[in-house]
CSV table of C-alpha atoms in Angstrom, one decimal:
chain,number,residue,atom,x,y,z
A,190,UNK,CA,107.1,105.3,125.7
A,191,UNK,CA,105.9,102.1,124.0
A,192,UNK,CA,108.1,99.6,122.2
A,193,UNK,CA,107.2,96.6,120.0
A,194,UNK,CA,109.5,93.6,120.1
A,195,UNK,CA,108.8,91.5,117.0
A,196,UNK,CA,109.8,87.9,117.0
A,197,UNK,CA,109.1,86.5,113.6
A,198,UNK,CA,109.5,83.0,112.2
A,199,UNK,CA,112.2,82.2,114.7
A,200,UNK,CA,112.7,81.1,118.3
A,201,UNK,CA,113.3,83.6,121.0
A,202,UNK,CA,116.8,83.5,122.4
A,203,UNK,CA,117.5,84.4,126.0
A,204,UNK,CA,120.4,86.7,125.0
A,205,UNK,CA,118.3,88.8,122.5
A,206,UNK,CA,115.3,88.9,124.8
A,207,UNK,CA,117.6,90.1,127.6
A,208,UNK,CA,119.0,92.8,125.3
A,209,UNK,CA,115.5,94.0,124.4
A,210,UNK,CA,114.3,93.9,128.0
A,211,UNK,CA,117.4,96.0,129.0
A,212,UNK,CA,116.6,98.6,126.4
A,213,UNK,CA,112.9,98.8,127.5
A,214,UNK,CA,114.0,99.0,131.2
A,215,UNK,CA,116.5,101.8,130.6
A,216,UNK,CA,114.0,103.7,128.5
A,217,UNK,CA,111.3,103.1,131.2
A,218,UNK,CA,109.1,101.9,128.3
A,219,UNK,CA,106.1,99.6,128.0
A,220,UNK,CA,107.0,96.6,125.9
A,221,UNK,CA,104.6,94.7,123.6
A,222,UNK,CA,106.1,91.4,122.5
A,223,UNK,CA,104.5,90.2,119.2
A,224,UNK,CA,105.4,86.6,118.4
A,225,UNK,CA,104.3,85.6,114.9
A,226,UNK,CA,105.0,82.9,112.4
A,227,UNK,CA,103.5,81.6,109.2
A,228,UNK,CA,103.9,77.9,110.3
A,229,UNK,CA,102.0,76.8,113.4
A,230,UNK,CA,104.8,74.4,114.4
A,231,UNK,CA,107.3,77.3,114.4
A,232,UNK,CA,104.9,79.4,116.4
A,233,UNK,CA,104.6,76.6,119.0
A,234,UNK,CA,108.5,76.3,119.2
A,235,UNK,CA,108.6,80.0,119.7
A,236,UNK,CA,106.0,79.8,122.5
A,237,UNK,CA,108.2,77.2,124.2
A,238,UNK,CA,111.4,79.4,123.8
A,239,UNK,CA,109.5,82.4,125.2
A,240,UNK,CA,108.6,80.3,128.3
A,241,UNK,CA,112.3,79.7,128.8
A,242,UNK,CA,113.2,83.4,128.3
A,243,UNK,CA,110.3,85.2,129.9
A,244,UNK,CA,112.2,85.7,133.2
A,245,UNK,CA,114.4,88.4,131.5
A,246,UNK,CA,111.3,90.6,131.2
A,247,UNK,CA,110.6,90.6,135.0
A,248,UNK,CA,111.8,94.2,135.4
A,249,UNK,CA,109.9,95.5,132.4
A,250,UNK,CA,106.2,96.3,132.0
A,251,UNK,CA,105.2,94.0,129.1
A,252,UNK,CA,102.5,92.0,127.4
A,253,UNK,CA,102.9,89.2,124.9
A,254,UNK,CA,100.8,87.9,122.1
A,255,UNK,CA,101.2,84.9,119.8
A,256,UNK,CA,99.7,85.2,116.3
A,257,UNK,CA,99.9,82.8,113.4
A,258,UNK,CA,100.2,84.8,110.1
A,259,UNK,CA,102.4,86.8,107.9
A,260,UNK,CA,104.9,88.6,110.3
A,261,UNK,CA,105.1,91.8,108.3
A,262,UNK,CA,101.3,92.1,108.0
A,263,UNK,CA,100.8,91.3,111.7
A,264,UNK,CA,103.4,93.9,112.7
A,265,UNK,CA,101.8,96.5,110.4
A,266,UNK,CA,98.4,95.7,112.0
A,267,UNK,CA,99.8,96.0,115.5
A,268,UNK,CA,101.5,99.3,114.7
A,269,UNK,CA,98.2,100.7,113.3
A,270,UNK,CA,96.4,99.8,116.5
A,271,UNK,CA,98.5,101.6,119.0
A,272,UNK,CA,101.0,104.4,119.3
A,273,UNK,CA,104.4,102.7,119.3
A,274,UNK,CA,107.7,104.7,119.4
A,275,UNK,CA,110.0,102.0,118.1
A,276,UNK,CA,110.1,98.4,116.7
A,277,UNK,CA,112.9,96.1,117.9
A,278,UNK,CA,113.6,93.2,115.6
A,279,UNK,CA,116.4,90.6,115.9
A,280,UNK,CA,118.2,89.6,112.7
A,281,UNK,CA,120.8,86.9,112.2
A,282,UNK,CA,124.1,87.3,110.4
A,283,UNK,CA,124.0,85.1,107.3
A,284,UNK,CA,126.9,84.3,104.9
A,285,UNK,CA,124.9,83.5,101.9
A,286,UNK,CA,125.1,85.3,98.5
A,287,UNK,CA,121.5,84.7,97.7
A,288,UNK,CA,119.1,86.7,99.9
A,289,UNK,CA,117.2,84.5,102.4
A,290,UNK,CA,113.5,84.6,103.2
A,291,UNK,CA,114.5,86.0,106.6
A,292,UNK,CA,116.5,88.9,105.1
A,293,UNK,CA,113.6,89.7,102.8
A,294,UNK,CA,111.4,89.8,105.9
A,295,UNK,CA,113.6,92.3,107.6
A,296,UNK,CA,113.5,94.5,104.6
A,297,UNK,CA,109.7,94.3,104.5
A,298,UNK,CA,109.5,95.2,108.2
A,299,UNK,CA,111.7,98.3,107.7
A,300,UNK,CA,109.6,99.5,104.8
A,301,UNK,CA,106.3,98.9,106.5
A,302,UNK,CA,107.1,100.3,109.9
A,303,UNK,CA,106.2,104.0,110.3
A,304,UNK,CA,108.3,104.3,113.4
A,305,UNK,CA,112.1,103.7,113.9
A,306,UNK,CA,113.3,100.1,113.7
A,307,UNK,CA,116.1,98.9,115.8
A,308,UNK,CA,117.7,95.8,114.2
A,309,UNK,CA,119.5,93.7,116.9
A,310,UNK,CA,122.2,91.8,115.0
A,311,UNK,CA,124.4,90.7,117.9
A,312,UNK,CA,123.0,90.4,121.4
A,313,UNK,CA,125.0,91.8,124.2
A,314,UNK,CA,124.0,93.6,127.4
A,315,UNK,CA,126.9,95.9,126.9
A,316,UNK,CA,125.3,98.9,125.4
A,317,UNK,CA,128.2,101.0,124.4
A,318,UNK,CA,128.0,101.8,120.6
A,319,UNK,CA,125.1,102.5,118.2
A,320,UNK,CA,125.0,103.2,114.5
A,321,UNK,CA,122.1,105.4,113.5
A,322,UNK,CA,121.3,105.4,109.8
A,323,UNK,CA,119.0,108.0,108.1
A,324,UNK,CA,118.3,108.9,104.6
A,325,UNK,CA,116.6,112.3,104.8
A,326,UNK,CA,113.1,110.8,104.8
A,327,UNK,CA,110.3,112.0,107.2
A,328,UNK,CA,111.2,109.2,109.6
A,329,UNK,CA,114.7,110.6,110.0
A,330,UNK,CA,113.9,113.1,112.7
A,331,UNK,CA,112.2,110.8,115.1
A,332,UNK,CA,114.9,108.2,114.5
A,333,UNK,CA,117.6,110.6,115.5
A,334,UNK,CA,115.6,111.9,118.5
A,335,UNK,CA,114.9,108.4,119.8
A,336,UNK,CA,118.5,107.3,119.2
A,337,UNK,CA,119.8,110.3,121.1
A,338,UNK,CA,117.4,109.6,124.0
A,339,UNK,CA,118.5,106.0,124.1
A,340,UNK,CA,122.2,106.9,123.9
A,341,UNK,CA,121.8,109.5,126.6
A,342,UNK,CA,120.0,107.1,129.0
A,343,UNK,CA,122.6,104.3,128.5
A,344,UNK,CA,125.7,106.5,128.1
A,345,UNK,CA,126.7,105.0,124.8
A,346,UNK,CA,128.6,106.4,121.8
A,347,UNK,CA,126.3,107.0,118.8
A,348,UNK,CA,127.4,107.5,115.2
A,349,UNK,CA,125.0,109.2,112.8
A,350,UNK,CA,125.3,108.0,109.2
A,351,UNK,CA,123.3,110.0,106.6
A,352,UNK,CA,122.9,108.4,103.2
A,353,UNK,CA,121.9,110.5,100.3
A,354,UNK,CA,121.0,109.5,96.7
A,355,UNK,CA,123.8,110.1,94.2
A,356,UNK,CA,123.8,113.3,92.3
A,357,UNK,CA,122.2,112.9,88.9
A,358,UNK,CA,124.8,112.5,86.1
A,359,UNK,CA,123.6,115.7,84.4
A,360,UNK,CA,125.1,117.7,87.3
A,361,UNK,CA,128.5,115.9,87.1
A,362,UNK,CA,131.2,118.4,86.8
A,363,UNK,CA,129.2,121.3,88.3
A,364,UNK,CA,131.7,121.6,91.2
A,365,UNK,CA,134.5,122.4,88.8
A,366,UNK,CA,132.4,125.0,87.0
């Protein structure tokens, strides 16, 4: 199994890196860490934060690369080069009404990834609950299979949420008929 950990336009925190390393370790996966940023100064800060966090990857087979450029495009290029099973991407909780650049980036990553994406919102090494969202697309089956594998390896509770498009209004009332 091969996982891609994308660190985009932000510093790498030890807690999130530890969480990703734990998932890779429990899945016995190879981990590719792709650190990318538009701004060279941000990329340099991220390189420094990786140096401080790299010890958490000691139990995991991993490689790291630092690339300046558009994170979504860099991820898409990396996914095209090799057979990854999942992308892990850390997202922060924001309390803004107007979407931030970072939130827009996470949406781009989800749309461009042709493999399941695990969004890490809060970092904790207590892996006990997982929410798996599907929408009936082609990607749904591998998402459910990979999630079941992870839940089984870790012994966590998984909830499957399937979201469907609303029924067209022309069919409203058909249930009563």
